[in-house]
mmCIF file of C-alpha atoms (C1' of nucleotides) in Angstrom:
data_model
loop_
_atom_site.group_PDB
_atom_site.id
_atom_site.type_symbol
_atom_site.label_atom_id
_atom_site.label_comp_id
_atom_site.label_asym_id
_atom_site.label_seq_id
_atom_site.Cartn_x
_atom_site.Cartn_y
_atom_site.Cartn_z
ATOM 1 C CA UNK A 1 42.129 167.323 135.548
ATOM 2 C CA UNK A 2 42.316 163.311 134.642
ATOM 3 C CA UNK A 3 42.539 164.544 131.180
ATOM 4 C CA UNK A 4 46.060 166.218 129.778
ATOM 5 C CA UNK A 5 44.411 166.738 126.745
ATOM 6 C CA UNK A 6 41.174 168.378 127.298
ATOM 7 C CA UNK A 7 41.011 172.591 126.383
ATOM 8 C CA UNK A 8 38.115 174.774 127.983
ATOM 9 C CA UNK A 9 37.082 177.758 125.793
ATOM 10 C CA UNK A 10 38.495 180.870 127.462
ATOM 11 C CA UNK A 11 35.592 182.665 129.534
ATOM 12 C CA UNK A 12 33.967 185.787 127.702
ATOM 13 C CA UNK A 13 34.988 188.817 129.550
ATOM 14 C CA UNK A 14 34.938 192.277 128.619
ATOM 15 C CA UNK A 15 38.235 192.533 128.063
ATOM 16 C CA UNK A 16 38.698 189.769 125.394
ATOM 17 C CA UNK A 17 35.898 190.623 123.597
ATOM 18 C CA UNK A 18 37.217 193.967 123.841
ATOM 19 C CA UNK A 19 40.343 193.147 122.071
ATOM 20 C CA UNK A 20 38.449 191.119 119.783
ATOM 21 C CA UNK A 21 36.385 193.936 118.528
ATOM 22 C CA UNK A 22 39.679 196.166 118.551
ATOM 23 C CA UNK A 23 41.441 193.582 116.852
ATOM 24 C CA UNK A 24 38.426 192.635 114.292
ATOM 25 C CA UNK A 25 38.293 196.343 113.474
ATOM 26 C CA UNK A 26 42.272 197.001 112.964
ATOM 27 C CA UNK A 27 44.049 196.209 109.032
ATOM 28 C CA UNK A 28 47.160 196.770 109.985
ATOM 29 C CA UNK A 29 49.750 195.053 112.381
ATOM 30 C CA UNK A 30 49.231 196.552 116.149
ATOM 31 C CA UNK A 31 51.702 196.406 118.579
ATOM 32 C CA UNK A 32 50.344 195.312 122.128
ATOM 33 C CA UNK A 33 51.173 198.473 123.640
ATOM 34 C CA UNK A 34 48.983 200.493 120.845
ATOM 35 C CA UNK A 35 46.231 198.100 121.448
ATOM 36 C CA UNK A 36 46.452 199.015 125.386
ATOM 37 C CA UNK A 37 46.272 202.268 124.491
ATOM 38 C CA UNK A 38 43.341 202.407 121.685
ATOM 39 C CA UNK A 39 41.392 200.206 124.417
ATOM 40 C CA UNK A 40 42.312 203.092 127.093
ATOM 41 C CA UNK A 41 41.352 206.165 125.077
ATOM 42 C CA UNK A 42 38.214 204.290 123.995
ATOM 43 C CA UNK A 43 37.675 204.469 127.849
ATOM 44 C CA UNK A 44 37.687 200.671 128.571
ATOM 45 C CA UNK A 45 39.924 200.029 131.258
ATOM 46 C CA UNK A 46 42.401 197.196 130.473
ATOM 47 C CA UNK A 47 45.505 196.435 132.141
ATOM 48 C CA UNK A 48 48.715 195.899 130.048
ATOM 49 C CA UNK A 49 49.658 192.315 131.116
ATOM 50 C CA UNK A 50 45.951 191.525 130.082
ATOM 51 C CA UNK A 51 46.500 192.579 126.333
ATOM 52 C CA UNK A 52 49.689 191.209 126.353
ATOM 53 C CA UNK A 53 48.508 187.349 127.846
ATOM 54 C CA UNK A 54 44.908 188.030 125.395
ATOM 55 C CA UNK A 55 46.728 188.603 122.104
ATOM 56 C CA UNK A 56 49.441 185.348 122.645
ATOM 57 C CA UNK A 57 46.484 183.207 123.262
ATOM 58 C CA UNK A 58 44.413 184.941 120.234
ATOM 59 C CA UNK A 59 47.913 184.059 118.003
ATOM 60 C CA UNK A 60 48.035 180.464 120.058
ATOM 61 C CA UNK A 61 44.560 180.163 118.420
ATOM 62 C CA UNK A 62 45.384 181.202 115.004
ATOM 63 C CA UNK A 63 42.591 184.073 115.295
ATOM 64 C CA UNK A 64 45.722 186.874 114.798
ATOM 65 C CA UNK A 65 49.001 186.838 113.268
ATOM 66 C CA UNK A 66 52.348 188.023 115.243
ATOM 67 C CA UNK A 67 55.096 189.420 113.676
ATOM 68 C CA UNK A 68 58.237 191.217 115.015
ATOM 69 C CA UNK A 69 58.333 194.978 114.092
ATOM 70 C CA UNK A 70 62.029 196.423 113.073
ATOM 71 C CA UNK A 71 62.552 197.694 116.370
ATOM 72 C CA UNK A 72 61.764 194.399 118.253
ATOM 73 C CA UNK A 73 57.856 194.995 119.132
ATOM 74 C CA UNK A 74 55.679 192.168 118.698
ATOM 75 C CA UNK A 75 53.350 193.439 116.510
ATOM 76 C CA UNK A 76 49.582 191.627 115.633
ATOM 77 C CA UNK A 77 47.086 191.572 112.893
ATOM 78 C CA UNK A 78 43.550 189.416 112.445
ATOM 79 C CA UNK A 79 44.512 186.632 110.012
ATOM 80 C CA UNK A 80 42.125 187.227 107.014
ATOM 81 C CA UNK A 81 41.991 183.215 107.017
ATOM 82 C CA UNK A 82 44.074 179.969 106.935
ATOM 83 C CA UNK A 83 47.590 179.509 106.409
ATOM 84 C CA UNK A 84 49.914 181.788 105.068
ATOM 85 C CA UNK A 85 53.017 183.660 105.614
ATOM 86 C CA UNK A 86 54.406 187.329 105.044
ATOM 87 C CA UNK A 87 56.730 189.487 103.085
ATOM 88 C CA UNK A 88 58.253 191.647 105.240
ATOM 89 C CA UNK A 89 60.101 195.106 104.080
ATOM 90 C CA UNK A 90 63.407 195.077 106.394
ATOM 91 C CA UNK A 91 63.807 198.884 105.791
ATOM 92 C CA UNK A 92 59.929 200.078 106.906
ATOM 93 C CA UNK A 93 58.858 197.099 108.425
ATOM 94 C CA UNK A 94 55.739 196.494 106.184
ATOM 95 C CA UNK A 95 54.168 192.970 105.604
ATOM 96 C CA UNK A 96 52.348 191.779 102.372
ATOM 97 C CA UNK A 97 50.631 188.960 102.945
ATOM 98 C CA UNK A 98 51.711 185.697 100.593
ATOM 99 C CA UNK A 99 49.695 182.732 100.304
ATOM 100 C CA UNK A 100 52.098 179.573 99.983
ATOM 101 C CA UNK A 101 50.308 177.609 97.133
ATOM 102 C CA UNK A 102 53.142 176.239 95.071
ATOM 103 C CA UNK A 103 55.543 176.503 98.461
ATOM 104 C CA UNK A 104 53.162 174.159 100.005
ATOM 105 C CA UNK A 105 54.139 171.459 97.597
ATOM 106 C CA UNK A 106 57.164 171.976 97.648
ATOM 107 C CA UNK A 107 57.840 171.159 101.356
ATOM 108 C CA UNK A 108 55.493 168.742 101.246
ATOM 109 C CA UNK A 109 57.786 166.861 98.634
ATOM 110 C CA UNK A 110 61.010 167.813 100.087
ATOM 111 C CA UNK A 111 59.806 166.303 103.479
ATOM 112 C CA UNK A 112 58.311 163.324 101.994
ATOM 113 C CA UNK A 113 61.277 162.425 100.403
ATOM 114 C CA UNK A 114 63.108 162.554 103.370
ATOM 115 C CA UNK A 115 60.247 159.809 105.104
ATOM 116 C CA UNK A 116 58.937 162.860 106.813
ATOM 117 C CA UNK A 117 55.418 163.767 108.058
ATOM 118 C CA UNK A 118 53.024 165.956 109.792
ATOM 119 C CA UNK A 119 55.319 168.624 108.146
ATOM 120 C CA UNK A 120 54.521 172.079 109.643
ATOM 121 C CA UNK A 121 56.612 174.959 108.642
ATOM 122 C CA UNK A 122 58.368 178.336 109.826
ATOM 123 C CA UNK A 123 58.154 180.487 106.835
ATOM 124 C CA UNK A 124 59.114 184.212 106.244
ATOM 125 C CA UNK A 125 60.775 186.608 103.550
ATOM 126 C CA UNK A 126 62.410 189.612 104.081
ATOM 127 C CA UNK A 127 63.336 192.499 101.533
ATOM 128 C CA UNK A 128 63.409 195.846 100.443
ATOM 129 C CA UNK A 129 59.765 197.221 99.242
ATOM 130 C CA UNK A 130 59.386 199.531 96.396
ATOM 131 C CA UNK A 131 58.825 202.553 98.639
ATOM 132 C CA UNK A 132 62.327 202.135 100.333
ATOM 133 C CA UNK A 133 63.475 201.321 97.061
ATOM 134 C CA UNK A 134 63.093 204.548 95.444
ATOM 135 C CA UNK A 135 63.788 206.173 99.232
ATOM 136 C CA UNK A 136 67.545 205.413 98.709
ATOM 137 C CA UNK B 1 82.582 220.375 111.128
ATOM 138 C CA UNK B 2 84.329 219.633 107.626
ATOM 139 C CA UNK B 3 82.243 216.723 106.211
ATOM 140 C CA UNK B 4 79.026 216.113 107.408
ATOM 141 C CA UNK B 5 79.302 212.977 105.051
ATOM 142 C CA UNK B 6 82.539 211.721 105.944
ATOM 143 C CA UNK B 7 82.825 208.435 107.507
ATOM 144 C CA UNK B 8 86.193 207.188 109.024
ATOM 145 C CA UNK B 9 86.642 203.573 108.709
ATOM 146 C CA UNK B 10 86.527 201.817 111.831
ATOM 147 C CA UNK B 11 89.874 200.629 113.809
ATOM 148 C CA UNK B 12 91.570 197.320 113.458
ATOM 149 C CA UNK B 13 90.771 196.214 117.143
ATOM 150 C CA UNK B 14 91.374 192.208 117.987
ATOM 151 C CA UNK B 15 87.646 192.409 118.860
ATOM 152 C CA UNK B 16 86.325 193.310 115.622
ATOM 153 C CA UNK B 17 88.082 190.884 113.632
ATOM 154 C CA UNK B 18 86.697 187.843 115.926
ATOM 155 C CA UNK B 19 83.348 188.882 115.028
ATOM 156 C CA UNK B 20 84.074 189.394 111.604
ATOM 157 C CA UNK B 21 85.797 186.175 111.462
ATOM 158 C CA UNK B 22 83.353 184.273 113.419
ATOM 159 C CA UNK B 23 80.152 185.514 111.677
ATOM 160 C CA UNK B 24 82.286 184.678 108.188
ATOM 161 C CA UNK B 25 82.538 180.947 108.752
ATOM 162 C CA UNK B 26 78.229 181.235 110.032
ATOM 163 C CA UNK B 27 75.840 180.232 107.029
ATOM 164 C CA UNK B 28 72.926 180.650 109.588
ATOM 165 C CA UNK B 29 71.650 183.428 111.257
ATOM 166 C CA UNK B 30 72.994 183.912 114.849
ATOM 167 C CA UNK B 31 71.838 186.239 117.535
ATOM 168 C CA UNK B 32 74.055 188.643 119.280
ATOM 169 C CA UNK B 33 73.954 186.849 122.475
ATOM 170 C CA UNK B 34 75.347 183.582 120.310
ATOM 171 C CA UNK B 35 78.112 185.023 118.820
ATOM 172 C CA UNK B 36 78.758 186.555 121.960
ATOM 173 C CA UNK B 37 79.213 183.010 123.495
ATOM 174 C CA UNK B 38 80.386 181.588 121.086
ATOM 175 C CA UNK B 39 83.327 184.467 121.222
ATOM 176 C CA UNK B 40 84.153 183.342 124.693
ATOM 177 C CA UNK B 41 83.967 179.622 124.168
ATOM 178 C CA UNK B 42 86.735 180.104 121.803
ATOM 179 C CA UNK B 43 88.886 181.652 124.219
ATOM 180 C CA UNK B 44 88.351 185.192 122.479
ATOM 181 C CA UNK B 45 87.429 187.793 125.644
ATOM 182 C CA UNK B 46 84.714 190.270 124.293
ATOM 183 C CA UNK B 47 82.092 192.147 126.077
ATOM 184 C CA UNK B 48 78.303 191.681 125.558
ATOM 185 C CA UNK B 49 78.262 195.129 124.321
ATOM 186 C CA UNK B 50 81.067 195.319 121.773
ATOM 187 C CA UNK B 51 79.274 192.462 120.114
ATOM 188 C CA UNK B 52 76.061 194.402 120.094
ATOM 189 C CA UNK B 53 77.762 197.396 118.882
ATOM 190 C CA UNK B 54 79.862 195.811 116.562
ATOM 191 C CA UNK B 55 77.185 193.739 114.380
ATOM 192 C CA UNK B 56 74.878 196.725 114.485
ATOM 193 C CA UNK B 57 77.252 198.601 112.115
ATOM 194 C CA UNK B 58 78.433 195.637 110.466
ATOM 195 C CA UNK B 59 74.635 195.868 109.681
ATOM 196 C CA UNK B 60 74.560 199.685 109.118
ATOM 197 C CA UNK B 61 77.732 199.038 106.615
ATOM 198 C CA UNK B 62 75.845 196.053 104.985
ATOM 199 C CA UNK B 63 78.258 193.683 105.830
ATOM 200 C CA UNK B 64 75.063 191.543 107.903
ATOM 201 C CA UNK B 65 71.828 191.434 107.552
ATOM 202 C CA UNK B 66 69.886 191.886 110.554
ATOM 203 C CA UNK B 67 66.399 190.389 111.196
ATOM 204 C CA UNK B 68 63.964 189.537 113.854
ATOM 205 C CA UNK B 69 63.624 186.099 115.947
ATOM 206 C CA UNK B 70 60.150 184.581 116.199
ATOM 207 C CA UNK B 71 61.036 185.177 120.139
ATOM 208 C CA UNK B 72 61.987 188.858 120.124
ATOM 209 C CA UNK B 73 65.598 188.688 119.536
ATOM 210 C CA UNK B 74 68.170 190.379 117.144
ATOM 211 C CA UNK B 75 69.606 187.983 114.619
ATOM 212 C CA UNK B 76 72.561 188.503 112.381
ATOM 213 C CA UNK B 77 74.104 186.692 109.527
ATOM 214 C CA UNK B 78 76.678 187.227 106.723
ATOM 215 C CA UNK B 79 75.397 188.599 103.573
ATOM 216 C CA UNK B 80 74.391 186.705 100.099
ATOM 217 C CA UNK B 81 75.991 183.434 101.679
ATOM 218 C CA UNK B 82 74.888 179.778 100.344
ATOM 219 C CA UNK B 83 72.792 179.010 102.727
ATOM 220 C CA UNK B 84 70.599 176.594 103.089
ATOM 221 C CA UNK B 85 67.598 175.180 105.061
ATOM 222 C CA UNK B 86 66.551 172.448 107.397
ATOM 223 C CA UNK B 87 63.804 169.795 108.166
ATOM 224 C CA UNK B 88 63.644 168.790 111.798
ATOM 225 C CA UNK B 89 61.705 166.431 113.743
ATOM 226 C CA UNK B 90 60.214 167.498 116.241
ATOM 227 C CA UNK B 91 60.024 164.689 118.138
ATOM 228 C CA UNK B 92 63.943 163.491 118.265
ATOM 229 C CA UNK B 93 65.342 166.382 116.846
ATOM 230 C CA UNK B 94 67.221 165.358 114.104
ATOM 231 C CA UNK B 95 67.827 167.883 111.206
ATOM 232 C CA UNK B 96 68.168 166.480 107.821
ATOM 233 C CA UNK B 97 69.616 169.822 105.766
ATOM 234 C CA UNK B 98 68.016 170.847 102.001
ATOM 235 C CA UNK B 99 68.587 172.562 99.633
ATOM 236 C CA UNK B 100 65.887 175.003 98.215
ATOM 237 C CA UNK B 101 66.125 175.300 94.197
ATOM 238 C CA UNK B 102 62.576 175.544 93.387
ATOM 239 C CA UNK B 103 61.892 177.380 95.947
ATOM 240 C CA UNK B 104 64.097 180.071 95.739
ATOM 241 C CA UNK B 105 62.511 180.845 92.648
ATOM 242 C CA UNK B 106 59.103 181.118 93.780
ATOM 243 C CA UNK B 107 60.394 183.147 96.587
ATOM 244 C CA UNK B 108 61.824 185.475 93.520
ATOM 245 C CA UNK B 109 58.615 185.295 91.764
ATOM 246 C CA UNK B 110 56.436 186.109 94.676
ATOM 247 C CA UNK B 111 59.253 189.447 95.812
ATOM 248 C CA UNK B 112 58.888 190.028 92.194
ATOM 249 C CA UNK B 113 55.236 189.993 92.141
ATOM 250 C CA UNK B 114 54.943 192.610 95.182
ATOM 251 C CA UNK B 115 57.352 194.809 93.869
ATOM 252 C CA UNK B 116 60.219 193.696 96.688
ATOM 253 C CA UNK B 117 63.794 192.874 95.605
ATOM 254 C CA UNK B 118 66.923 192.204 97.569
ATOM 255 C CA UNK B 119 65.219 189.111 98.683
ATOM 256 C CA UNK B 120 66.417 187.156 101.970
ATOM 257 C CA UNK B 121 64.342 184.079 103.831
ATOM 258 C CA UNK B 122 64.131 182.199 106.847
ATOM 259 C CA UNK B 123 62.320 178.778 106.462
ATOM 260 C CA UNK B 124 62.669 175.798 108.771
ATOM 261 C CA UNK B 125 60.630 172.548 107.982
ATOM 262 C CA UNK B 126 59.318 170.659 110.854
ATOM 263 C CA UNK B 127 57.646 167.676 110.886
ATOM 264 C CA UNK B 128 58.023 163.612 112.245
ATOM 265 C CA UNK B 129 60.555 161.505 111.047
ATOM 266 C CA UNK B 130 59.907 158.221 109.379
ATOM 267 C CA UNK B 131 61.849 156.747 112.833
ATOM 268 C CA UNK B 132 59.897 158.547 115.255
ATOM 269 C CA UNK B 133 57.131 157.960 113.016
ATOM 270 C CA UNK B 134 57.511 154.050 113.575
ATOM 271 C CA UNK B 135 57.961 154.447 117.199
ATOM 272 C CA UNK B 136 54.571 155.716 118.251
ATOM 273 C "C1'" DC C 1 99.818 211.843 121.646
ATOM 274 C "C1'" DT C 2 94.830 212.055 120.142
ATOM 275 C "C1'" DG C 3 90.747 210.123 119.762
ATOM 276 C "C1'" DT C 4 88.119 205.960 118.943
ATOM 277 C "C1'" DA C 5 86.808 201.250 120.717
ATOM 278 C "C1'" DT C 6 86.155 198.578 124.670
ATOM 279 C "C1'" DG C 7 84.323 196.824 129.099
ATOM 280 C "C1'" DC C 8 81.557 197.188 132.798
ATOM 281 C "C1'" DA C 9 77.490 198.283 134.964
ATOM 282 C "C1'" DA C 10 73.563 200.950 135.145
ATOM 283 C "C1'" DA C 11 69.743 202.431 132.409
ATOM 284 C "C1'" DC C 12 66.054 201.169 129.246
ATOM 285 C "C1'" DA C 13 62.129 199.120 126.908
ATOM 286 C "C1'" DT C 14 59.355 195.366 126.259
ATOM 287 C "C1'" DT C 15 57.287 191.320 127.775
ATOM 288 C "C1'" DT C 16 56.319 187.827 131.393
ATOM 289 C "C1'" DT C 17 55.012 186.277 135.922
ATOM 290 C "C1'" DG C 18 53.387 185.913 141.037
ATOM 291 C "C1'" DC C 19 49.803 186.698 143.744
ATOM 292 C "C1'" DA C 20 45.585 188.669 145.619
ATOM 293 C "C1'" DT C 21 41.082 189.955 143.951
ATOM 294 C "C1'" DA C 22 37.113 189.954 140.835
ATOM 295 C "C1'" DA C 23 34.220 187.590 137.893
ATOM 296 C "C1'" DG C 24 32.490 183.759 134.814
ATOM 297 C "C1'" DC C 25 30.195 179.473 134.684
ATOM 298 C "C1'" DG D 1 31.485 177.861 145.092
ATOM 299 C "C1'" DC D 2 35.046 176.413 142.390
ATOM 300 C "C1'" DT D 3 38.186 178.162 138.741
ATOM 301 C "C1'" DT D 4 39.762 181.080 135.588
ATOM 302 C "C1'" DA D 5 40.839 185.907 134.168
ATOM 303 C "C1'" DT D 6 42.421 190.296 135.633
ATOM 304 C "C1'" DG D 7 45.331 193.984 137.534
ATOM 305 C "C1'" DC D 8 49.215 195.542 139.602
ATOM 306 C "C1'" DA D 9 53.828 195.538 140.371
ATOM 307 C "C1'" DA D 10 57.988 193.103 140.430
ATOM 308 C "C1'" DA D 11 61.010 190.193 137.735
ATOM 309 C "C1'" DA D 12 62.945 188.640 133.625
ATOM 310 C "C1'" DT D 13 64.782 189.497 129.006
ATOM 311 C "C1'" DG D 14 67.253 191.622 125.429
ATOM 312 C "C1'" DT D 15 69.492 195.794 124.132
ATOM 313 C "C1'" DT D 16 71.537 200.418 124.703
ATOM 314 C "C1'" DT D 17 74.261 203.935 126.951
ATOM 315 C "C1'" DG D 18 77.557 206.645 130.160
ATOM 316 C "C1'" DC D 19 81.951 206.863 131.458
ATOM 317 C "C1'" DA D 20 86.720 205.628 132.587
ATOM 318 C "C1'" DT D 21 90.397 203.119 130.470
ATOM 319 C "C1'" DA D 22 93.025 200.731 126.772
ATOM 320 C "C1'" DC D 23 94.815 200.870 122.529
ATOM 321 C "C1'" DA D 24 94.973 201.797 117.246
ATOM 322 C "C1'" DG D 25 96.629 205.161 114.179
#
DNA sequence: CTGTATGCAAACATTTTGCATAAGC
DNA sequence: GCTTATGCAAAATGTTTGCATACAG
C-alpha cells in the first residue's frame, strides 16, 4: 500500500523453484504445457494455471525469454544473459539467438535524431533456416 | 484420383478479391481479426472464417507471409512490400515512421551469418518523445 | 448442373481469471 | 495473522471445422 511503486520479491514456493530448476536445466524453448508436464512426470504436482502465471512473471523479470511457436504456443527459454533478440525459422520454428551490437546503435541514432529517448525496442527476424532450405 | 499433385486454382468469389485487395494496399502486418473488420467497415460483408481461410492459403500459395503476434495472434502481410518501421512514444503515442537502410543490411549480414535467407523483420522503436520528454 | 467457397455456429486449443484454500513471511 | 501463491474449474480468446446453402465455372 501508500506506495504504487514498491515490488515484493515473489515468495519461494516449491513450485517456482520448481520451474526454476526445470527451466535452469532446459536449452531449448518449452512450451508451458511441456513444462506442466516434465514437472508432472517428475512427480511434483503443479497445477497448469500455476506454470502458466510462474513463467509470465519469470519473462516479466527477464529471467526467461517467450517466443511464439508456429502453431501459436507460447513457448520459453532461460535467457543466457542481457539483451538480445532471435532469429526465428518460419518453416520449423527454430530460434538462433542474435545479439544486437551494431543494431543497438543504430536505433539509438535513429531515435535520437528524432529527439527521442529511453528508446526500448521490439525486435525479431524471421526466415527460412538452412535445414528447411535444403527440405524444399 | 488422377493427380495427386494437381492443384485447381481457387474461384473468383467477391470475397476473395476484398482480401486480396485489402491486404494489397497494407504495408504492415495485420491480423486476421483486422482485416476481418476492416472488411466490414468498408461495407464489404465477409465472415470471420472466410478471412481465416482465405489468408491461410494466400499464405500456403506465398502470396502472405504469416507470422506470430507478441500476444498470440496470427498476423498476415503482403509479400516483399516496402515497408517500413516506426518509433513511438510511449507516453503520447505519436509514431514518427523510418526508414531502415543500415539496418536492413545488418539484418542480411546476421541471416547470412546463421545460414537463414528469405529474410523478413518486425521491429518497432519505442521510446519518449522530446515533447513528452519536456513535460515531465 | 457440378462442385467449390461461404456463412454460421459449434467445436477446439490455449491461456487467463475468480475464488476458496494452503502456505510463506 | 495477514497476504500472497496455488489449484481447480469456468471464462475468455483466437482459430478451425461441420454442414447446409450460394454461387463460380
Amino acid at each position: 500500500m501508500t506506495n504504487t511503486e514498491s515490488k515484493t520479491a515473489p515468495r519461494r514456493t516449491r513450485q517456482r523453484a520448481a520451474v526454476s530448476t526445470v527451466m535452469a536445466t532446459l536449452d531449448e524453448f518449452r512450451t508451458a504445457q511441456e513444462v506442466h508436464a516434465k514437472l508432472r512426470d517428475a512427480g511434483d504436482p503443479i497445477g497448469l494455471a500455476t506454470v502458466y502465471r510462474t513463467l509470465a512473471q519469470m519473462a516479466e523479470a527477464g529471467e526467461v525469454d517467450c517466443i511464439r511457436t508456429p502453431d501459436g504456443q507460447s513457448a520459453y527459454r532461460r535467457c543466457s544473459s542481457g539483451h538480445h533478440h532471435h532469429l526465428i525459422c518460419r518453416y520449423c520454428g527454430r530460434a538462433v539467438e542474435i545479439t544486437p551490437t551494431s543494431f543497438e546503435t543504430w536505433a539509438n541514432q535513429v531515435a535520437a535524431e528524432n529527439g527521442f529517448t529511453q528508446i526500448d525496442h521490439e525486435l525479431e527476424l524471421y526466415g527460412r533456416c538452412a535445414n528447411c532450405a535444403l527440405a524444399r
